C-alpha cells in the first residue's frame, strides 16, 4: 500500500474517531433532531458513566464522545444495524 494512501486512511479515520469529532457529530445529530427520545436517553446514560481521564480532550468533550459510543454500542447489541447505518450515513454525509 502506498504511503499516501495509508496517510489518507489514517487522517480520515482520525477525523471520525477523536473525542472532538465524536462530540461534533453528536451535537449535529442532536441539533438536527435526528435521534429518538430513547436514543437520547442512551446517550445521556453513556455520557454520565464514570470513565478514565483523557489527555487529548476536556472532560465535557470526552463524556459527550462516550455518549455517542454508548449509543452505537447499544444499537449494535440490540441488533439495530439499519439504525446504525442511518446514523453513520448522517455523520459521513455532513462533511
Short mmCIF file of N, CA and C in Angstrom, two decimals:
data_model
loop_
_atom_site.label_atom_id
_atom_site.label_comp_id
_atom_site.label_asym_id
_atom_site.label_seq_id
_atom_site.Cartn_x
_atom_site.Cartn_y
_atom_site.Cartn_z
N UNK A 1 0.86 -1.18 0.00
CA UNK A 1 0.00 0.00 0.00
C UNK A 1 0.91 1.24 0.00
N UNK A 2 0.56 2.19 -0.79
CA UNK A 2 1.34 3.42 -0.93
C UNK A 2 1.21 4.26 0.34
N UNK A 3 2.29 4.93 0.73
CA UNK A 3 2.29 5.69 1.99
C UNK A 3 1.27 6.83 1.97
N UNK A 4 1.01 7.43 0.79
CA UNK A 4 -0.02 8.48 0.71
C UNK A 4 -1.40 7.92 1.03
N UNK A 5 -1.67 6.71 0.57
CA UNK A 5 -2.95 6.07 0.83
C UNK A 5 -3.10 5.76 2.31
N UNK A 6 -2.05 5.25 2.91
CA UNK A 6 -2.08 4.95 4.34
C UNK A 6 -2.29 6.22 5.14
N UNK A 7 -1.59 7.28 4.78
CA UNK A 7 -1.75 8.56 5.48
C UNK A 7 -3.19 9.06 5.34
N UNK A 8 -3.76 8.96 4.15
CA UNK A 8 -5.14 9.41 3.92
C UNK A 8 -6.11 8.60 4.79
N UNK A 9 -5.90 7.28 4.83
CA UNK A 9 -6.77 6.43 5.64
C UNK A 9 -6.66 6.78 7.12
N UNK A 10 -5.45 7.03 7.57
CA UNK A 10 -5.23 7.39 8.97
C UNK A 10 -5.90 8.71 9.31
N UNK A 11 -5.68 9.73 8.51
CA UNK A 11 -6.27 11.04 8.80
C UNK A 11 -7.79 11.00 8.68
N UNK A 12 -8.30 10.21 7.73
CA UNK A 12 -9.74 10.09 7.58
C UNK A 12 -10.36 9.40 8.80
N UNK A 13 -9.74 8.34 9.28
CA UNK A 13 -10.29 7.65 10.45
C UNK A 13 -10.20 8.53 11.69
N UNK A 14 -9.13 9.30 11.82
CA UNK A 14 -8.98 10.19 12.97
C UNK A 14 -10.04 11.29 12.94
N UNK A 15 -10.45 11.68 11.75
CA UNK A 15 -11.46 12.74 11.63
C UNK A 15 -12.80 12.29 12.20
N UNK A 16 -13.01 10.99 12.33
CA UNK A 16 -14.27 10.48 12.86
C UNK A 16 -14.13 9.85 14.24
N UNK A 17 -12.93 9.50 14.64
CA UNK A 17 -12.80 8.74 15.87
C UNK A 17 -12.25 9.52 17.07
N UNK A 18 -11.80 10.73 16.88
CA UNK A 18 -11.32 11.50 18.02
C UNK A 18 -12.50 11.97 18.87
N UNK A 19 -12.25 12.22 20.12
CA UNK A 19 -13.31 12.68 21.01
C UNK A 19 -13.93 13.98 20.50
N UNK A 20 -13.09 14.88 19.99
CA UNK A 20 -13.60 16.16 19.48
C UNK A 20 -14.54 15.95 18.31
N UNK A 21 -14.17 15.08 17.39
CA UNK A 21 -15.04 14.87 16.22
C UNK A 21 -16.31 14.12 16.63
N UNK A 22 -16.20 13.18 17.56
CA UNK A 22 -17.40 12.48 18.02
C UNK A 22 -18.35 13.45 18.72
N UNK A 23 -17.81 14.37 19.48
CA UNK A 23 -18.66 15.38 20.12
C UNK A 23 -19.37 16.21 19.05
N UNK A 24 -18.63 16.64 18.04
CA UNK A 24 -19.21 17.43 16.96
C UNK A 24 -20.31 16.64 16.24
N UNK A 25 -20.06 15.36 15.98
CA UNK A 25 -21.06 14.52 15.32
C UNK A 25 -22.31 14.40 16.18
N UNK A 26 -22.13 14.18 17.47
CA UNK A 26 -23.27 14.06 18.37
C UNK A 26 -24.07 15.36 18.42
N UNK A 27 -23.39 16.48 18.52
CA UNK A 27 -24.09 17.76 18.56
C UNK A 27 -24.88 18.01 17.28
N UNK A 28 -24.32 17.61 16.15
CA UNK A 28 -25.05 17.77 14.89
C UNK A 28 -26.27 16.86 14.83
N UNK A 29 -26.12 15.63 15.32
CA UNK A 29 -27.27 14.71 15.39
C UNK A 29 -28.37 15.29 16.27
N UNK A 30 -27.97 15.85 17.41
CA UNK A 30 -28.95 16.44 18.33
C UNK A 30 -29.59 17.68 17.73
N UNK A 31 -28.81 18.56 17.13
CA UNK A 31 -29.35 19.79 16.55
C UNK A 31 -30.30 19.51 15.39
N UNK A 32 -30.06 18.43 14.67
CA UNK A 32 -30.93 18.05 13.56
C UNK A 32 -32.14 17.26 14.04
N UNK A 33 -32.21 17.03 15.35
CA UNK A 33 -33.28 16.22 15.95
C UNK A 33 -33.38 14.86 15.25
N UNK A 34 -32.22 14.28 15.00
CA UNK A 34 -32.10 13.01 14.28
C UNK A 34 -32.30 11.82 15.21
N UNK A 35 -32.03 12.00 16.49
CA UNK A 35 -32.10 10.91 17.45
C UNK A 35 -33.49 10.81 18.07
N UNK A 36 -33.89 9.58 18.38
CA UNK A 36 -35.16 9.36 19.06
C UNK A 36 -34.99 9.69 20.54
N UNK A 37 -36.10 9.78 21.25
CA UNK A 37 -36.04 10.02 22.70
C UNK A 37 -35.27 8.90 23.39
N UNK A 38 -35.52 7.66 22.98
CA UNK A 38 -34.81 6.52 23.57
C UNK A 38 -33.30 6.63 23.32
N UNK A 39 -32.92 7.03 22.12
CA UNK A 39 -31.51 7.18 21.79
C UNK A 39 -30.87 8.30 22.60
N UNK A 40 -31.59 9.38 22.82
CA UNK A 40 -31.09 10.48 23.63
C UNK A 40 -30.85 10.01 25.06
N UNK A 41 -31.74 9.18 25.58
CA UNK A 41 -31.56 8.64 26.93
C UNK A 41 -30.33 7.75 27.01
N UNK A 42 -30.07 6.97 25.98
CA UNK A 42 -28.87 6.13 25.95
C UNK A 42 -27.62 7.00 25.94
N UNK A 43 -27.64 8.06 25.14
CA UNK A 43 -26.51 9.00 25.10
C UNK A 43 -26.28 9.59 26.48
N UNK A 44 -27.34 10.03 27.14
CA UNK A 44 -27.20 10.61 28.49
C UNK A 44 -26.64 9.60 29.47
N UNK A 45 -27.12 8.37 29.38
CA UNK A 45 -26.61 7.31 30.26
C UNK A 45 -25.11 7.10 30.03
N UNK A 46 -24.71 6.98 28.77
CA UNK A 46 -23.30 6.78 28.45
C UNK A 46 -22.44 7.97 28.82
N UNK A 47 -22.99 9.15 28.62
CA UNK A 47 -22.27 10.38 28.93
C UNK A 47 -21.98 10.51 30.42
N UNK A 48 -22.90 10.03 31.23
CA UNK A 48 -22.77 10.18 32.68
C UNK A 48 -22.00 9.05 33.35
N UNK A 49 -21.62 8.03 32.58
CA UNK A 49 -20.87 6.91 33.15
C UNK A 49 -19.48 7.38 33.57
N UNK A 50 -19.01 6.80 34.65
CA UNK A 50 -17.65 7.13 35.10
C UNK A 50 -16.67 6.62 34.06
N UNK A 51 -15.64 7.41 33.82
CA UNK A 51 -14.65 7.00 32.84
C UNK A 51 -13.27 7.49 33.21
N UNK A 52 -12.32 6.99 32.49
CA UNK A 52 -10.93 7.39 32.71
C UNK A 52 -10.71 8.82 32.26
N UNK A 53 -9.70 9.44 32.81
CA UNK A 53 -9.33 10.78 32.38
C UNK A 53 -8.64 10.68 31.03
N UNK A 54 -8.72 11.74 30.27
CA UNK A 54 -8.09 11.75 28.96
C UNK A 54 -7.12 12.92 28.87
N UNK A 55 -6.09 12.72 28.10
CA UNK A 55 -5.11 13.80 27.94
C UNK A 55 -5.35 14.60 26.66
N UNK A 56 -6.22 14.09 25.78
CA UNK A 56 -6.41 14.74 24.48
C UNK A 56 -7.71 15.53 24.35
N UNK A 57 -8.54 15.54 25.38
CA UNK A 57 -9.81 16.26 25.29
C UNK A 57 -10.25 16.67 26.69
N UNK A 58 -11.02 17.74 26.75
CA UNK A 58 -11.57 18.15 28.05
C UNK A 58 -12.64 17.15 28.47
N UNK A 59 -13.01 17.18 29.73
CA UNK A 59 -13.93 16.18 30.29
C UNK A 59 -15.30 16.23 29.63
N UNK A 60 -15.80 17.41 29.30
CA UNK A 60 -17.11 17.51 28.65
C UNK A 60 -17.06 16.85 27.27
N UNK A 61 -16.04 17.15 26.50
CA UNK A 61 -15.89 16.54 25.18
C UNK A 61 -15.78 15.04 25.30
N UNK A 62 -14.98 14.58 26.24
CA UNK A 62 -14.79 13.15 26.45
C UNK A 62 -16.11 12.47 26.81
N UNK A 63 -16.88 13.07 27.70
CA UNK A 63 -18.16 12.48 28.12
C UNK A 63 -19.17 12.45 26.97
N UNK A 64 -19.23 13.52 26.18
CA UNK A 64 -20.15 13.53 25.04
C UNK A 64 -19.76 12.47 24.01
N UNK A 65 -18.47 12.33 23.76
CA UNK A 65 -17.99 11.30 22.83
C UNK A 65 -18.36 9.91 23.36
N UNK A 66 -18.22 9.72 24.66
CA UNK A 66 -18.58 8.44 25.27
C UNK A 66 -20.06 8.17 25.11
N UNK A 67 -20.88 9.20 25.18
CA UNK A 67 -22.32 9.04 24.96
C UNK A 67 -22.63 8.54 23.57
N UNK A 68 -21.96 9.08 22.56
CA UNK A 68 -22.18 8.61 21.19
C UNK A 68 -21.72 7.17 21.04
N UNK A 69 -20.58 6.84 21.62
CA UNK A 69 -20.07 5.47 21.56
C UNK A 69 -21.04 4.50 22.25
N UNK A 70 -21.62 4.93 23.37
CA UNK A 70 -22.59 4.09 24.08
C UNK A 70 -23.82 3.84 23.21
N UNK A 71 -24.25 4.87 22.51
CA UNK A 71 -25.42 4.72 21.64
C UNK A 71 -25.15 3.70 20.54
N UNK A 72 -24.03 3.84 19.85
CA UNK A 72 -23.71 2.92 18.77
C UNK A 72 -23.56 1.49 19.32
N UNK A 73 -22.92 1.37 20.47
CA UNK A 73 -22.76 0.04 21.09
C UNK A 73 -24.09 -0.59 21.46
N UNK A 74 -24.98 0.20 22.03
CA UNK A 74 -26.31 -0.31 22.43
C UNK A 74 -27.11 -0.72 21.21
N UNK A 75 -27.08 0.11 20.18
CA UNK A 75 -27.80 -0.24 18.96
C UNK A 75 -27.25 -1.54 18.36
N UNK A 76 -25.93 -1.68 18.37
CA UNK A 76 -25.31 -2.90 17.86
C UNK A 76 -25.72 -4.11 18.70
N UNK A 77 -25.66 -3.96 20.00
CA UNK A 77 -26.03 -5.04 20.92
C UNK A 77 -27.48 -5.47 20.69
N UNK A 78 -28.35 -4.50 20.41
CA UNK A 78 -29.77 -4.78 20.19
C UNK A 78 -30.07 -5.25 18.77
N UNK A 79 -29.04 -5.32 17.92
CA UNK A 79 -29.24 -5.78 16.54
C UNK A 79 -29.89 -4.75 15.63
N UNK A 80 -29.81 -3.48 15.99
CA UNK A 80 -30.44 -2.41 15.20
C UNK A 80 -29.43 -1.86 14.18
N UNK A 81 -28.99 -2.75 13.30
CA UNK A 81 -27.94 -2.41 12.34
C UNK A 81 -28.38 -1.35 11.33
N UNK A 82 -29.64 -1.38 10.95
CA UNK A 82 -30.14 -0.38 10.00
C UNK A 82 -30.08 1.02 10.61
N UNK A 83 -30.40 1.13 11.89
CA UNK A 83 -30.34 2.44 12.55
C UNK A 83 -28.89 2.92 12.66
N UNK A 84 -27.97 2.01 12.95
CA UNK A 84 -26.55 2.38 12.96
C UNK A 84 -26.16 2.91 11.59
N UNK A 85 -26.59 2.23 10.55
CA UNK A 85 -26.28 2.67 9.18
C UNK A 85 -26.83 4.07 8.92
N UNK A 86 -28.06 4.33 9.35
CA UNK A 86 -28.66 5.65 9.16
C UNK A 86 -27.84 6.74 9.87
N UNK A 87 -27.45 6.46 11.10
CA UNK A 87 -26.66 7.43 11.88
C UNK A 87 -25.31 7.66 11.21
N UNK A 88 -24.65 6.58 10.80
CA UNK A 88 -23.34 6.72 10.19
C UNK A 88 -23.42 7.45 8.84
N UNK A 89 -24.47 7.20 8.09
CA UNK A 89 -24.66 7.92 6.83
C UNK A 89 -24.88 9.41 7.08
N UNK A 90 -25.60 9.74 8.13
CA UNK A 90 -25.80 11.13 8.51
C UNK A 90 -24.44 11.76 8.85
N UNK A 91 -23.66 11.06 9.65
CA UNK A 91 -22.36 11.58 10.06
C UNK A 91 -21.44 11.78 8.88
N UNK A 92 -21.32 10.77 8.04
CA UNK A 92 -20.41 10.86 6.89
C UNK A 92 -20.94 11.85 5.85
N UNK A 93 -22.24 11.93 5.72
CA UNK A 93 -22.84 12.83 4.74
C UNK A 93 -22.76 14.30 5.11
N UNK A 94 -22.40 14.62 6.35
CA UNK A 94 -22.38 16.01 6.81
C UNK A 94 -21.13 16.74 6.39
N UNK A 95 -20.19 16.04 5.84
CA UNK A 95 -18.91 16.69 5.52
C UNK A 95 -18.95 17.40 4.20
#
